[in-house]
Amino acid sequence: MAIPVGLMNLSNSCYINSVLQLLLGIPEFCTRLLEIQATDPFIVALQNLFKYCISVSESGIIIKPNSVIKSLFETTKLFRMGEQGDSHEFLLFILDIIDVRSDSSIIKDLFYGKLGKTYQCMCGFVCKAEEDFNFLGISASSGDICTGFAQLLCSKQDITSKCEMCHLVVTKQVIVVVKKQPKFLIFQIQRFGYNGQKIQTPVKINRQVYNRQFKGCISHFGNTYHGHYNYTGVSGETIYTIDDASVTTVKDIRSVSTDSYIVLYGEMDLVQQQQQQQQQQQQQQQRPSYIA
Ligand SMILES: [Zn+2]
C-alpha cells in the first residue's frame, strides 16, 4: 500500500485536511469518486486533488489543497476562510455534496446503513420505524467503541411521534437494531456538550466492531473553541499519523484513544476474513463436545 502524502495547513484548515486524509485512505471511495462525470466545481476540485495525491504518494512531497479550500468557501457559508471548523460537520458536508450534486450512488453504496427501531407503547401497541444513517453518535463515557455501539442499540429515547393507536406521546424504551450495515461505518464520539465543555475521557479504539475492521480515526486536541485535528489511518500493515504536512508511522492505535473523535471501520479484506474464519473453526474444534 502507498505511503500517504501530507497536506499543508492553509490557516486553520486542519479540520479539512483530516477529513480529506480519512477519505483518501479508502481506496474504493477514491476509485468511485474519480469515475464521477462531475460538473460541480467543488467535486471537480476534489477529484483533481485526489488524483494528484494518489499519483505522488510515496514521494514525501507536501501538497497545498488550495483549489478544494477555495471552492469550498465559494460553495457554502457553513465554513469560513481562516476560522476553525468541526471535522465531523465537514465530513457530513462532503458526503452530502457528492450525494446531492452528482448522479453517482457512491455515498449511498459506501456509507449508508439502516436502523430499525421498535418500541411498545403503554397501550400495548408495537410501533416500528426505519431510519437511514451515515454515522452513529456514541457517548464519550462509553469506554470503548464496541460498548458505545452496544449502548446505542439499547438506549432509552424520547419518542416525539404519537402512538398510532392511542395518540399518546410518552418516553418509551426503544429497541434499535442495525438492519443494514454500511460498507464503511462511521462513529462520532460525542465530545462536545451543549454547555461548550469538551468531554476529555479516552474512548478506546477496538480493532474490530462486529465484522468491520478499524480503518482510521480523526483525533481532536484542545478545547471546544481552540483545537487541532489530525488523522491516524491503517494502510496495509502500517499505521500512519498524518498531522497536516507531517506523515509519521506509529506503533499501534492505542495512542489515538485519548483524543478519538471520528472513527472509521470498513469491511475486512479477504486475508483477514480467512484468518477470522480459521480462528472460529479452531475455537469450535477446541470446544468440549457437550457445548453446542
Ligand atoms: Zn399507544
CSV table of C-alpha atoms and ligand atoms in Angstrom, one decimal:
chain,number,residue,atom,x,y,z
A,1,MET,CA,0.0,0.0,0.0
A,2,ALA,CA,1.2,3.5,-0.8
A,3,ILE,CA,2.6,6.0,1.7
A,4,PRO,CA,0.2,8.9,2.0
A,5,VAL,CA,1.3,12.5,1.4
A,6,GLY,CA,0.9,15.4,3.7
A,7,LEU,CA,-1.4,18.4,3.1
A,8,MET,CA,-0.4,21.9,4.0
A,9,ASN,CA,-2.4,23.8,6.7
A,10,LEU,CA,-3.9,26.9,5.0
A,11,SER,CA,-4.9,28.9,8.0
A,12,ASN,CA,-6.9,26.7,10.5
A,13,SER,CA,-7.7,24.1,7.8
A,14,CYS,CA,-6.7,21.0,9.9
A,15,TYR,CA,-10.4,20.0,10.2
A,16,ILE,CA,-10.5,19.9,6.3
A,17,ASN,CA,-7.1,18.1,5.9
A,18,SER,CA,-8.0,15.4,8.5
A,19,VAL,CA,-11.3,14.6,6.6
A,20,LEU,CA,-9.6,14.6,3.2
A,21,GLN,CA,-7.0,12.1,4.6
A,22,LEU,CA,-9.7,9.9,6.0
A,23,LEU,CA,-11.4,9.7,2.6
A,24,LEU,CA,-8.1,9.3,0.7
A,25,GLY,CA,-7.5,6.3,3.0
A,26,ILE,CA,-10.5,4.5,1.4
A,27,PRO,CA,-9.3,3.1,-2.0
A,28,GLU,CA,-12.9,2.2,-3.0
A,29,PHE,CA,-14.0,5.8,-2.3
A,30,CYS,CA,-11.1,7.2,-4.4
A,31,THR,CA,-11.8,4.9,-7.4
A,32,ARG,CA,-15.6,5.7,-7.4
A,33,LEU,CA,-15.0,9.5,-6.8
A,34,LEU,CA,-12.7,9.6,-9.9
A,35,GLU,CA,-15.3,7.8,-12.0
A,36,ILE,CA,-17.9,10.5,-11.5
A,37,GLN,CA,-18.7,12.7,-14.6
A,38,ALA,CA,-18.7,15.8,-12.4
A,39,THR,CA,-19.7,19.3,-13.4
A,40,ASP,CA,-19.9,20.8,-9.8
A,41,PRO,CA,-16.8,22.9,-9.2
A,42,PHE,CA,-16.3,21.6,-5.6
A,43,ILE,CA,-16.5,17.9,-6.7
A,44,VAL,CA,-14.2,18.6,-9.7
A,45,ALA,CA,-11.7,20.3,-7.3
A,46,LEU,CA,-11.9,17.2,-5.0
A,47,GLN,CA,-11.3,14.9,-7.9
A,48,ASN,CA,-8.2,16.9,-9.1
A,49,LEU,CA,-6.7,16.9,-5.6
A,50,PHE,CA,-7.4,13.2,-5.1
A,51,LYS,CA,-5.9,12.3,-8.5
A,52,TYR,CA,-2.8,14.3,-7.7
A,53,CYS,CA,-2.4,12.9,-4.1
A,54,ILE,CA,-2.6,9.3,-5.4
A,55,SER,CA,-0.2,10.0,-8.3
A,56,VAL,CA,2.5,11.4,-6.0
A,57,SER,CA,2.1,9.0,-3.0
A,58,GLU,CA,5.4,7.7,-1.7
A,59,SER,CA,7.1,10.9,-2.9
A,60,GLY,CA,7.1,12.6,0.5
A,61,ILE,CA,6.1,15.9,-1.0
A,62,ILE,CA,3.6,18.2,0.7
A,63,ILE,CA,0.5,19.3,-1.2
A,64,LYS,CA,-1.3,22.6,-0.9
A,65,PRO,CA,-5.1,21.8,-1.2
A,66,ASN,CA,-5.9,25.4,-2.2
A,67,SER,CA,-8.3,24.7,-5.0
A,68,VAL,CA,-10.5,22.5,-2.8
A,69,ILE,CA,-10.5,25.1,0.0
A,70,LYS,CA,-11.2,28.0,-2.4
A,71,SER,CA,-14.0,26.1,-4.0
A,72,LEU,CA,-15.4,25.1,-0.5
A,73,PHE,CA,-15.7,28.7,0.7
A,74,GLU,CA,-17.3,29.7,-2.7
A,75,THR,CA,-19.9,26.9,-2.4
A,76,THR,CA,-21.0,27.4,1.3
A,77,LYS,CA,-21.1,29.8,4.1
A,78,LEU,CA,-21.1,27.0,6.7
A,79,PHE,CA,-17.3,27.1,6.8
A,80,ARG,CA,-15.3,30.3,6.6
A,81,MET,CA,-11.7,31.1,5.5
A,82,GLY,CA,-9.3,31.3,8.4
A,83,GLU,CA,-11.8,30.1,11.0
A,84,GLN,CA,-11.8,26.8,12.9
A,85,GLY,CA,-14.4,24.2,11.9
A,86,ASP,CA,-15.7,20.9,13.1
A,87,SER,CA,-14.3,17.9,11.1
A,88,HIS,CA,-17.5,15.9,11.7
A,89,GLU,CA,-19.6,18.7,10.1
A,90,PHE,CA,-17.2,18.9,7.2
A,91,LEU,CA,-17.2,15.2,6.6
A,92,LEU,CA,-21.0,15.1,6.5
A,93,PHE,CA,-21.0,18.2,4.2
A,94,ILE,CA,-18.6,16.5,1.7
A,95,LEU,CA,-20.7,13.3,1.7
A,96,ASP,CA,-23.9,15.3,1.2
A,97,ILE,CA,-22.5,17.4,-1.6
A,98,ILE,CA,-21.3,14.4,-3.5
A,99,ASP,CA,-24.6,12.6,-3.0
A,100,VAL,CA,-26.8,15.5,-4.0
A,101,ARG,CA,-24.7,17.2,-6.7
A,102,SER,CA,-23.7,14.1,-8.7
A,103,ASP,CA,-25.6,11.2,-10.3
A,104,SER,CA,-23.4,8.6,-8.6
A,105,SER,CA,-24.7,6.3,-5.9
A,106,ILE,CA,-21.2,6.2,-4.3
A,107,ILE,CA,-22.3,7.8,-0.9
A,108,LYS,CA,-25.3,5.5,-0.5
A,109,ASP,CA,-23.4,2.5,-1.6
A,110,LEU,CA,-20.4,3.0,0.8
A,111,PHE,CA,-21.6,5.0,3.8
A,112,TYR,CA,-25.4,4.5,4.3
A,113,GLY,CA,-26.9,1.9,6.6
A,114,LYS,CA,-30.4,1.3,8.0
A,115,LEU,CA,-31.6,1.2,11.6
A,116,GLY,CA,-34.8,-0.5,12.7
A,117,LYS,CA,-36.5,0.9,15.8
A,118,THR,CA,-39.2,-0.9,17.7
A,119,TYR,CA,-41.0,0.2,20.8
A,120,GLN,CA,-44.1,-0.7,22.7
A,121,CYS,CA,-46.5,2.0,23.8
A,122,MET,CA,-48.1,1.8,27.2
A,123,CYS,CA,-51.3,0.9,25.4
A,124,GLY,CA,-49.6,-2.3,24.1
A,125,PHE,CA,-49.3,-1.2,20.5
A,126,VAL,CA,-45.9,-2.1,18.9
A,127,CYS,CA,-44.6,0.7,16.7
A,128,LYS,CA,-41.9,0.1,14.1
A,129,ALA,CA,-39.8,2.6,12.2
A,130,GLU,CA,-36.8,2.6,9.9
A,131,GLU,CA,-34.1,5.2,9.7
A,132,ASP,CA,-31.2,5.6,7.3
A,133,PHE,CA,-27.9,6.7,8.8
A,134,ASN,CA,-24.4,7.7,7.6
A,135,PHE,CA,-22.8,7.9,11.0
A,136,LEU,CA,-23.6,6.8,14.6
A,137,GLY,CA,-23.0,9.0,17.5
A,138,ILE,CA,-21.8,7.3,20.7
A,139,SER,CA,-21.2,8.6,24.2
A,140,ALA,CA,-17.8,9.8,25.2
A,141,SER,CA,-18.3,8.0,28.5
A,142,SER,CA,-18.7,4.5,27.0
A,143,GLY,CA,-15.1,3.5,27.4
A,144,ASP,CA,-14.6,1.9,24.0
A,145,ILE,CA,-16.3,1.8,20.6
A,146,CYS,CA,-17.9,-1.7,21.0
A,147,THR,CA,-19.5,-0.7,24.3
A,148,GLY,CA,-20.7,2.6,22.9
A,149,PHE,CA,-22.3,0.8,19.9
A,150,ALA,CA,-24.0,-1.7,22.2
A,151,GLN,CA,-25.3,1.1,24.5
A,152,LEU,CA,-26.7,2.8,21.4
A,153,LEU,CA,-28.6,-0.3,20.4
A,154,CYS,CA,-30.4,-0.5,23.8
A,155,SER,CA,-30.8,3.2,24.5
A,156,LYS,CA,-33.9,4.9,26.0
A,157,GLN,CA,-35.0,7.6,23.7
A,158,ASP,CA,-37.8,10.2,23.7
A,159,ILE,CA,-40.3,9.3,21.0
A,160,THR,CA,-41.8,12.5,19.8
A,161,SER,CA,-44.2,10.9,17.4
A,162,LYS,CA,-47.7,10.0,18.7
A,163,CYS,CA,-48.6,6.3,19.1
A,164,GLU,CA,-50.7,5.4,16.1
A,165,MET,CA,-53.2,3.6,18.3
A,166,CYS,CA,-53.8,5.8,21.4
A,167,HIS,CA,-52.2,9.1,20.2
A,168,LEU,CA,-50.1,9.5,23.5
A,169,VAL,CA,-46.6,11.0,23.4
A,170,VAL,CA,-44.5,9.4,26.2
A,171,THR,CA,-40.9,8.2,26.8
A,172,LYS,CA,-40.6,4.6,25.8
A,173,GLN,CA,-37.8,2.0,25.7
A,174,VAL,CA,-36.7,1.7,22.1
A,175,ILE,CA,-35.0,-1.4,20.7
A,176,VAL,CA,-32.6,-0.4,18.0
A,177,VAL,CA,-31.2,-2.9,15.5
A,178,VAL,CA,-28.9,-2.5,12.6
A,179,LYS,CA,-31.0,-3.7,9.6
A,180,LYS,CA,-28.3,-2.9,7.1
A,181,GLN,CA,-24.6,-2.3,7.9
A,182,PRO,CA,-22.9,0.2,5.7
A,183,LYS,CA,-19.7,-0.9,4.0
A,184,PHE,CA,-17.9,1.9,5.9
A,185,LEU,CA,-19.2,2.5,9.4
A,186,ILE,CA,-18.5,6.0,10.8
A,187,PHE,CA,-18.7,6.6,14.6
A,188,GLN,CA,-18.7,10.1,16.0
A,189,ILE,CA,-17.7,10.3,19.7
A,190,GLN,CA,-19.9,12.9,21.3
A,191,ARG,CA,-17.2,15.0,23.0
A,192,PHE,CA,-18.8,18.5,22.6
A,193,GLY,CA,-21.7,19.1,25.1
A,194,TYR,CA,-24.3,21.8,24.8
A,195,ASN,CA,-22.6,23.8,27.6
A,196,GLY,CA,-19.5,24.3,25.4
A,197,GLN,CA,-17.4,21.9,27.6
A,198,LYS,CA,-15.3,19.2,25.8
A,199,ILE,CA,-15.5,15.7,27.3
A,200,GLN,CA,-11.9,14.6,27.5
A,201,THR,CA,-12.4,10.9,28.6
A,202,PRO,CA,-10.5,8.4,26.4
A,203,VAL,CA,-12.6,6.1,24.2
A,204,LYS,CA,-10.6,3.0,23.3
A,205,ILE,CA,-10.5,2.1,19.7
A,206,ASN,CA,-11.4,-1.6,19.2
A,207,ARG,CA,-9.6,-3.3,16.2
A,208,GLN,CA,-12.9,-4.8,15.2
A,209,VAL,CA,-16.5,-3.9,15.7
A,210,TYR,CA,-18.7,-6.9,14.8
A,211,ASN,CA,-17.4,-7.8,11.3
A,212,ARG,CA,-15.9,-4.4,10.5
A,213,GLN,CA,-12.2,-3.6,11.0
A,214,PHE,CA,-10.6,-0.4,12.1
A,215,LYS,CA,-9.5,1.9,9.2
A,216,GLY,CA,-8.8,5.2,10.7
A,217,CYS,CA,-9.5,7.9,13.3
A,218,ILE,CA,-9.7,11.7,13.4
A,219,SER,CA,-8.5,13.0,16.7
A,220,HIS,CA,-9.3,16.3,18.3
A,221,PHE,CA,-6.9,18.1,20.7
A,222,GLY,CA,-7.6,21.1,22.8
A,223,ASN,CA,-11.0,22.6,23.8
A,224,THR,CA,-14.2,23.4,22.1
A,225,TYR,CA,-13.0,26.8,20.9
A,226,HIS,CA,-9.4,26.3,20.2
A,227,GLY,CA,-8.3,22.9,18.9
A,228,HIS,CA,-6.4,20.9,16.4
A,229,TYR,CA,-7.2,17.8,14.3
A,230,ASN,CA,-5.1,15.0,12.9
A,231,TYR,CA,-5.7,11.7,11.3
A,232,THR,CA,-4.4,8.2,12.0
A,233,GLY,CA,-5.1,5.5,9.5
A,234,VAL,CA,-4.1,2.0,8.6
A,235,SER,CA,-2.6,1.3,5.2
A,236,GLY,CA,-1.7,-2.3,4.7
A,237,GLU,CA,0.3,-3.4,7.7
A,238,THR,CA,1.4,0.2,8.6
A,239,ILE,CA,-0.3,2.8,10.8
A,240,TYR,CA,0.3,6.4,9.9
A,241,THR,CA,-0.5,9.6,11.7
A,242,ILE,CA,-0.9,12.5,9.3
A,243,ASP,CA,-0.8,15.9,11.0
A,244,ASP,CA,-1.3,18.3,8.2
A,245,ALA,CA,2.1,18.2,6.3
A,246,SER,CA,3.7,15.7,8.6
A,247,VAL,CA,3.4,12.0,7.9
A,248,THR,CA,4.8,9.6,10.6
A,249,THR,CA,4.4,5.9,11.4
A,250,VAL,CA,3.1,4.9,14.8
A,251,LYS,CA,3.4,1.5,16.6
A,252,ASP,CA,-0.2,0.9,17.5
A,253,ILE,CA,-3.6,2.5,17.7
A,254,ARG,CA,-3.7,2.8,21.5
A,255,SER,CA,-2.3,6.3,21.4
A,256,VAL,CA,-5.3,7.6,19.5
A,257,SER,CA,-7.9,6.6,22.1
A,258,THR,CA,-7.4,9.6,24.3
A,259,ASP,CA,-8.5,12.2,21.7
A,260,SER,CA,-10.5,10.0,19.3
A,261,TYR,CA,-13.4,11.9,17.7
A,262,ILE,CA,-14.4,10.3,14.4
A,263,VAL,CA,-13.7,6.6,13.9
A,264,LEU,CA,-14.0,4.7,10.7
A,265,TYR,CA,-14.5,1.0,10.3
A,266,GLY,CA,-14.7,-0.9,7.0
A,267,GLU,CA,-15.1,-4.3,5.5
A,268,MET,CA,-12.3,-6.8,6.2
A,269,ASP,CA,-10.1,-7.7,3.3
A,270,LEU,CA,-10.1,-11.3,2.1
A,271,VAL,CA,-7.0,-12.3,4.0
A,272,GLN,CA,-8.5,-11.1,7.3
A,273,GLN,CA,-11.8,-12.8,6.6
A,274,GLN,CA,-10.0,-16.1,6.0
A,275,GLN,CA,-8.0,-15.6,9.2
A,276,GLN,CA,-11.2,-14.9,11.2
A,277,GLN,CA,-12.9,-18.0,9.8
A,278,GLN,CA,-9.9,-20.2,10.7
A,279,GLN,CA,-9.9,-18.8,14.2
A,280,GLN,CA,-13.6,-19.5,14.6
A,281,GLN,CA,-13.1,-23.1,13.2
A,282,GLN,CA,-10.2,-23.7,15.6
A,283,GLN,CA,-12.3,-22.4,18.6
A,284,GLN,CA,-15.2,-24.7,17.6
A,285,GLN,CA,-12.8,-27.7,17.3
A,286,GLN,CA,-11.3,-27.0,20.7
A,287,ARG,CA,-14.7,-26.8,22.4
A,288,PRO,CA,-15.7,-29.8,24.5
A,289,SER,CA,-18.4,-31.8,22.6
A,290,TYR,CA,-21.1,-31.2,25.3
A,291,ILE,CA,-21.1,-27.4,24.5
A,292,ALA,CA,-23.3,-26.6,21.5
B,1,ZN,ZN,-50.4,3.8,22.4
